[in-house]
Structure formats: C-alpha cells, structure tokens
mmCIF file of C-alpha atoms in Angstrom:
data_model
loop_
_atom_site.group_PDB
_atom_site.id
_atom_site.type_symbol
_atom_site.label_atom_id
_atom_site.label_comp_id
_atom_site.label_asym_id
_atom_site.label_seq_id
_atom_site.Cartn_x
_atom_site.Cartn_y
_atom_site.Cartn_z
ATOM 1 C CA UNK O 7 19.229 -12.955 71.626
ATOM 2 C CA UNK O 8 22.620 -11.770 73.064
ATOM 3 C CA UNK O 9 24.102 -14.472 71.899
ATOM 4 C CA UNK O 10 22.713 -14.320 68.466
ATOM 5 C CA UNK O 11 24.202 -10.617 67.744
ATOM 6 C CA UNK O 12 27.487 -11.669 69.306
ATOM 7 C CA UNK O 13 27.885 -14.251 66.093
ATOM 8 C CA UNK O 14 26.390 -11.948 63.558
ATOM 9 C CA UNK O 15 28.793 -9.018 64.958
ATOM 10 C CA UNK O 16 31.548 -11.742 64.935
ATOM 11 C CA UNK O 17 30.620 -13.149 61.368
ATOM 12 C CA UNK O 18 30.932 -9.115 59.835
ATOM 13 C CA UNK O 19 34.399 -8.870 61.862
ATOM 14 C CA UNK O 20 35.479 -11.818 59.926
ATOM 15 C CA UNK O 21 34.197 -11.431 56.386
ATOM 16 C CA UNK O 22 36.509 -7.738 57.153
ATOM 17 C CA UNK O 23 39.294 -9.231 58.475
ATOM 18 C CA UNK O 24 39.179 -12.440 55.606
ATOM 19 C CA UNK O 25 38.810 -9.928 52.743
ATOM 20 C CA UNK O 26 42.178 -10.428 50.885
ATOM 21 C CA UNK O 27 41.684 -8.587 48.604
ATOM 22 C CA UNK O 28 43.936 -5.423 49.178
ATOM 23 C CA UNK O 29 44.522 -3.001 46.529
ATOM 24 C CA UNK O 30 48.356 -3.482 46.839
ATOM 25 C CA UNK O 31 48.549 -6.526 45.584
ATOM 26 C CA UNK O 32 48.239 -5.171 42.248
ATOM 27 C CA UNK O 33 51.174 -3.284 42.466
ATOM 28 C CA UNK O 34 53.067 -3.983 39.231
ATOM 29 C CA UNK O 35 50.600 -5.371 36.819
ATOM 30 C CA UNK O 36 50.378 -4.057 33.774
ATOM 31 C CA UNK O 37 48.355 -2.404 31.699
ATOM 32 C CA UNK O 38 48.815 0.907 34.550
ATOM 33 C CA UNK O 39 45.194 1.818 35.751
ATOM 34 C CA UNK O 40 45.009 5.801 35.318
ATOM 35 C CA UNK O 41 41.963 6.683 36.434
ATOM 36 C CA UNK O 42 41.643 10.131 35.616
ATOM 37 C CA UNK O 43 43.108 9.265 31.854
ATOM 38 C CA UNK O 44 40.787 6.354 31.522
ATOM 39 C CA UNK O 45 38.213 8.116 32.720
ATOM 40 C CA UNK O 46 37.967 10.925 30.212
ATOM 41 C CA UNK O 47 35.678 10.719 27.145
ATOM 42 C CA UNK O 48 33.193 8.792 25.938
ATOM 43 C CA UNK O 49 32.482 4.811 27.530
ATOM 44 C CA UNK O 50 29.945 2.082 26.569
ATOM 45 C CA UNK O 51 29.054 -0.194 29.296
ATOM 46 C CA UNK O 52 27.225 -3.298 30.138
ATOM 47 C CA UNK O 53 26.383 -4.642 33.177
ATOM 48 C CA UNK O 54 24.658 -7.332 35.415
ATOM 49 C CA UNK O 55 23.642 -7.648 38.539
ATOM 50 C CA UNK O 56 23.255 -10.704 40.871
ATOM 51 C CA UNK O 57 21.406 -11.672 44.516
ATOM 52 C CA UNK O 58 23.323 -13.507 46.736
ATOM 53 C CA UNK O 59 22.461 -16.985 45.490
ATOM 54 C CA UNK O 60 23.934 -15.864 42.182
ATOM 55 C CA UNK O 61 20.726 -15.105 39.919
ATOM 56 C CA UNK O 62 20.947 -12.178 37.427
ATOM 57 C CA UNK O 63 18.229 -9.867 38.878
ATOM 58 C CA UNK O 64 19.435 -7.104 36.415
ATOM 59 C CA UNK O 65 20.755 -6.151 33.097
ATOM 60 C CA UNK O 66 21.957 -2.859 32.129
ATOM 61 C CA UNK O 67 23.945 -0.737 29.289
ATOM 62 C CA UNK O 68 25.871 2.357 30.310
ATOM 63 C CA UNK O 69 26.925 5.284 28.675
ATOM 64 C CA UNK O 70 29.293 7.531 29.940
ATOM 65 C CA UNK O 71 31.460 10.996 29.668
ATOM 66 C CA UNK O 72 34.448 11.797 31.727
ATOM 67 C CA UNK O 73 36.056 14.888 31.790
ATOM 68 C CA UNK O 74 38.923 16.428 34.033
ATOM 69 C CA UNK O 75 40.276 19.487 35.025
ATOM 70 C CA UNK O 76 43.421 19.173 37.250
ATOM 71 C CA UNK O 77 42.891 17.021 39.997
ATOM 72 C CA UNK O 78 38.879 17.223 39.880
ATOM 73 C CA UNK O 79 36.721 14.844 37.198
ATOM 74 C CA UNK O 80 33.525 14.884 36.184
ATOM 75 C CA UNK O 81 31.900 11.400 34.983
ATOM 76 C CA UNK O 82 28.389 11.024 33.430
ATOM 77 C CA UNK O 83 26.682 8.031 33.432
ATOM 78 C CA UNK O 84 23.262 7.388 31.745
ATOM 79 C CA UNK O 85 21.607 3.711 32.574
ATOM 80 C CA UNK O 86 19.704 2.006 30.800
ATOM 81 C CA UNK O 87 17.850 -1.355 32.551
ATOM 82 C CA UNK O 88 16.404 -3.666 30.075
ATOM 83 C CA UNK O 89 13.466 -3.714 31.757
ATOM 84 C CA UNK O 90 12.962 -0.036 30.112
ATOM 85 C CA UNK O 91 13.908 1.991 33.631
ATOM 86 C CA UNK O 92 16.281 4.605 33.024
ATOM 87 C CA UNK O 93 18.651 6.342 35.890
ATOM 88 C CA UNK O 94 21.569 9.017 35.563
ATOM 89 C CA UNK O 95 24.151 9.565 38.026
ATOM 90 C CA UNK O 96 26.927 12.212 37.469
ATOM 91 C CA UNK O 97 30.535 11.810 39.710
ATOM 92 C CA UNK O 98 32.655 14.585 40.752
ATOM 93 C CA UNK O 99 35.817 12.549 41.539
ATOM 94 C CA UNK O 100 38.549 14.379 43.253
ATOM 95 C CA UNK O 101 42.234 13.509 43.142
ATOM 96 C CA UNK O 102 43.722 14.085 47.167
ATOM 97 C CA UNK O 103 46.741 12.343 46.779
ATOM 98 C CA UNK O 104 48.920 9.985 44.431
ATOM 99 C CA UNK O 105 46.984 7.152 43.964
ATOM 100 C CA UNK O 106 43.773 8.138 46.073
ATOM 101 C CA UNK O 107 40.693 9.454 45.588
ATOM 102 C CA UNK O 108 37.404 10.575 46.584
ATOM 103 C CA UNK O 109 34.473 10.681 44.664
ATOM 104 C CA UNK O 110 30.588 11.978 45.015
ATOM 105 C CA UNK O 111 27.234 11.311 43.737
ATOM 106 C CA UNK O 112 23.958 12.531 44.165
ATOM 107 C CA UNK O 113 22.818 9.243 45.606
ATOM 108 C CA UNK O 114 26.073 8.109 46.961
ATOM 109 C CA UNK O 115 26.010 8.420 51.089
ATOM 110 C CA UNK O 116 28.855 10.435 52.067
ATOM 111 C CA UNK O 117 31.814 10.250 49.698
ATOM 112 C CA UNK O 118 33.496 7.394 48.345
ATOM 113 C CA UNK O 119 36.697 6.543 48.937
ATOM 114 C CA UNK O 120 39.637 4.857 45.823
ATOM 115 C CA UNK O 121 43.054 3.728 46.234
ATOM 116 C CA UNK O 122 44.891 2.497 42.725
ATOM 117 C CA UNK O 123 47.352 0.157 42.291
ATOM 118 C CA UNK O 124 48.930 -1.306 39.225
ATOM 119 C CA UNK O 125 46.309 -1.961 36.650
ATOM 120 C CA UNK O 126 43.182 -1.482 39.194
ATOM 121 C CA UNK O 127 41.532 0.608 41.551
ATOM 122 C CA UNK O 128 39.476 -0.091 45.364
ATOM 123 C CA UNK O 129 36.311 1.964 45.994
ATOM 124 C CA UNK O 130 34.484 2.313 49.135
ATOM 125 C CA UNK O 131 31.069 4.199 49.286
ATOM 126 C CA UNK O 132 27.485 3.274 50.734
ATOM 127 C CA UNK O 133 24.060 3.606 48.749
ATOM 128 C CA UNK O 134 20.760 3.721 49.805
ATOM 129 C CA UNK O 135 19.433 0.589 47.197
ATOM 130 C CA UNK O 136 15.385 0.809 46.906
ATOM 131 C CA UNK O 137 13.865 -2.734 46.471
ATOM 132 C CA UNK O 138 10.326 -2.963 46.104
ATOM 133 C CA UNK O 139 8.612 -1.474 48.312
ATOM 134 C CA UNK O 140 11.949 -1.185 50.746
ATOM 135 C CA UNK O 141 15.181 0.623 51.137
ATOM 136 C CA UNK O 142 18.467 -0.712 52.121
ATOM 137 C CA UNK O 143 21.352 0.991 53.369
ATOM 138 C CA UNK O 144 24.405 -1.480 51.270
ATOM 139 C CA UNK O 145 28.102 -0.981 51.386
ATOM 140 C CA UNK O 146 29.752 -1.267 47.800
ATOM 141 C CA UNK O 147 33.162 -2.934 48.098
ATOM 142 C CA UNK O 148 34.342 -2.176 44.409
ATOM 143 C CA UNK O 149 37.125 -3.784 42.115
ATOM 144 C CA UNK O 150 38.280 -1.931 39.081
ATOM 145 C CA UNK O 151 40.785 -3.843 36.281
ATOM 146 C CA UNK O 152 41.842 -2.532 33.347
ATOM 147 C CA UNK O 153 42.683 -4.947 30.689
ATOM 148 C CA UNK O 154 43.893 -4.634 26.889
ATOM 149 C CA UNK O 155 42.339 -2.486 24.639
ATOM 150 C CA UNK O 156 40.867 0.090 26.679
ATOM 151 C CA UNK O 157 38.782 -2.590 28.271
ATOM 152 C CA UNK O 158 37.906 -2.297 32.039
ATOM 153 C CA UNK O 159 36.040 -4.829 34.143
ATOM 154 C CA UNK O 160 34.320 -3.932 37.187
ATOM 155 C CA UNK O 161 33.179 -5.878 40.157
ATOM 156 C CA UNK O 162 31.347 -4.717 43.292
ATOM 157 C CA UNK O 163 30.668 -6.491 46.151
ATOM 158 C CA UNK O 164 27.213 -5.083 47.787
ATOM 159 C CA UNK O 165 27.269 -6.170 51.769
ATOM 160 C CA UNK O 166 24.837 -5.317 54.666
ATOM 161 C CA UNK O 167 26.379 -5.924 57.968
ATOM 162 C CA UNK O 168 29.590 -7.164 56.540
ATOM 163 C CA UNK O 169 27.965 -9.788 54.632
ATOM 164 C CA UNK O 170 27.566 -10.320 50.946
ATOM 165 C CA UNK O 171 24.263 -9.804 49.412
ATOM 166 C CA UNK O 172 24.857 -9.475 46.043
ATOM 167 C CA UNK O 173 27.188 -8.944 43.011
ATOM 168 C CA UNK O 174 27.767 -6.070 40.623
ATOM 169 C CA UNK O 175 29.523 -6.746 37.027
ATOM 170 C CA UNK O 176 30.336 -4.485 34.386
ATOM 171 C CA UNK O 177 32.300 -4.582 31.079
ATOM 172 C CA UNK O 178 33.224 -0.876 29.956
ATOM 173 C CA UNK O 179 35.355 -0.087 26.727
ATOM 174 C CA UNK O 180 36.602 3.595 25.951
ATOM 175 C CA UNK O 181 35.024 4.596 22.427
ATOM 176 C CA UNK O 182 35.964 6.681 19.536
ATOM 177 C CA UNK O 183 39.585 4.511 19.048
ATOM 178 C CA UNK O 184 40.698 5.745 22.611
ATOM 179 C CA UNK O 185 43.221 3.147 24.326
ATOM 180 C CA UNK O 186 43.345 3.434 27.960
ATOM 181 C CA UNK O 187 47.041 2.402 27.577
#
C-alpha cells in the first residue's frame, strides 16, 4: 500500500516537474496576447471536450462579453452543450501586475492564477467537475494563443493528482469586425 502511494506521489512530482510548457517561452511571438484588449466585447466560441483516452465526451458553443474598467474585467460567458444543457459563468479578472493576473468565478475554487507572454497566456485554477452521479475536484492547466484575425485557441489540461484526465479545446473569434491585433 505504502509502496503504491510512494509511485503515484512520485508519478504527480514528475508529470510537474516534465511539464515544459512554461509561459516564457512565448516571449516574442507575435501576434502580442493582450488579454484585457482581447477580452473586451463580444466572442463566439466553440468547444470540445475529451476523456483521457481521447474521445469527444462534449461539444459546446460559447458566447461571450468582456468588459474592463482599469485593471479589473468583467467576462460573460453563456454555454451552450449540444446535448441542450445550458451553463453561465461570469469572470471578474483582475490585473495585479504586468503580465499577471487573477481571475474569479462563481464555480472556480479559489482564484485563478495567469501569466502572459508573447502571443499567449498560462492559467491556473481548480473546479469542482460533476460527473454523473459524482464530483471531482480537477486542476485546469490552461493554454491561451492568439492567432491572426482575432482568432484565439484555447487548450486546458484537466489533471487529478498531477495526472491528465482529460482535454479542453476551444476556438474563439472576436465579433463585430474587432481584430485582437
């Protein structure tokens, strides 16, 4: 038994330590990821998402509305599951330094915690994730990239125990000829 949580506390060390995927390393590229300029006004969205063996368990459109006053941003987001569920969340993102943030939700654990770099953004935050008849405590590791046109593609990471358990994509565009740019 002892034995058995030394390698699972041992595998989550490592899946840490082997991330490689550092925010910094985006330094430089281009288009510059903005956050609280892309982030303000209307967005379309559409997302999937995935269990760890890869299967789309989920489809989704979003819309959203961002909106910023100083340092502090509000972003609304209505989904919409094609299974017919709906669910709203609303942000209240907080600039606290250059290039960090710190965002809440009403279902978000805590806060969440951004650093930007070049053309994306790192988030940090835990969510309690119902599933059937059970609820899971899941870290989000989430990637942010903006790309031409006012395109941005997201990609979470969902891990229990420092180990992947699923995937999180979504495609969001800025409407109304707004380019994130």
């Amino acid at each position: 038994m002892l034995k058995g949580i030394m390698i699972m506390g041992l595998l989550a060390f490592l899946s840490g330590c082997s991330n490689g995927k550092a925010i910094n390393q985006y330094e430089g590229q281009t288009p510059p990821l903005v956050l609280e300029e892309y982030f303000n006004g209307p967005i379309k969205a559409w997302g999937l998402v995935q269990d760890y063996s890869g299967k789309v368990t989920r489809r989704f459109d979003v819309d959203m509305v961002g909106t910023w006053e100083g340092d502090v941003g509000r972003l609304e987001e209505t989904f919409t599951y094609y299974d017919g569920e709906t669910q709203q969340r609303v942000w209240t993102i907080t600039k606290v330094a250059d290039k960090k943030y710190q965002g809440t939700a009403g279902d978000i654990i805590g806060e969440a915690t951004g650093k930007s770099a070049g053309n994306a953004i790192r988030w940090a935050y835990e969510m309690d994730l119902d599933v059937g008849d059970k609820t899971y405590r899941i870290t989000f590791d989430d990637f942010m990239f903006l790309m031409n046109d006012g395109v941005l593609i997201n990609r979470s990471y969902l891990k229990k125990f420092g180990l992947t358990v699923g995937e999180l994509t979504i495609f969001m565009q800025k409407q109304g000829g707004q380019d994130a740019r």
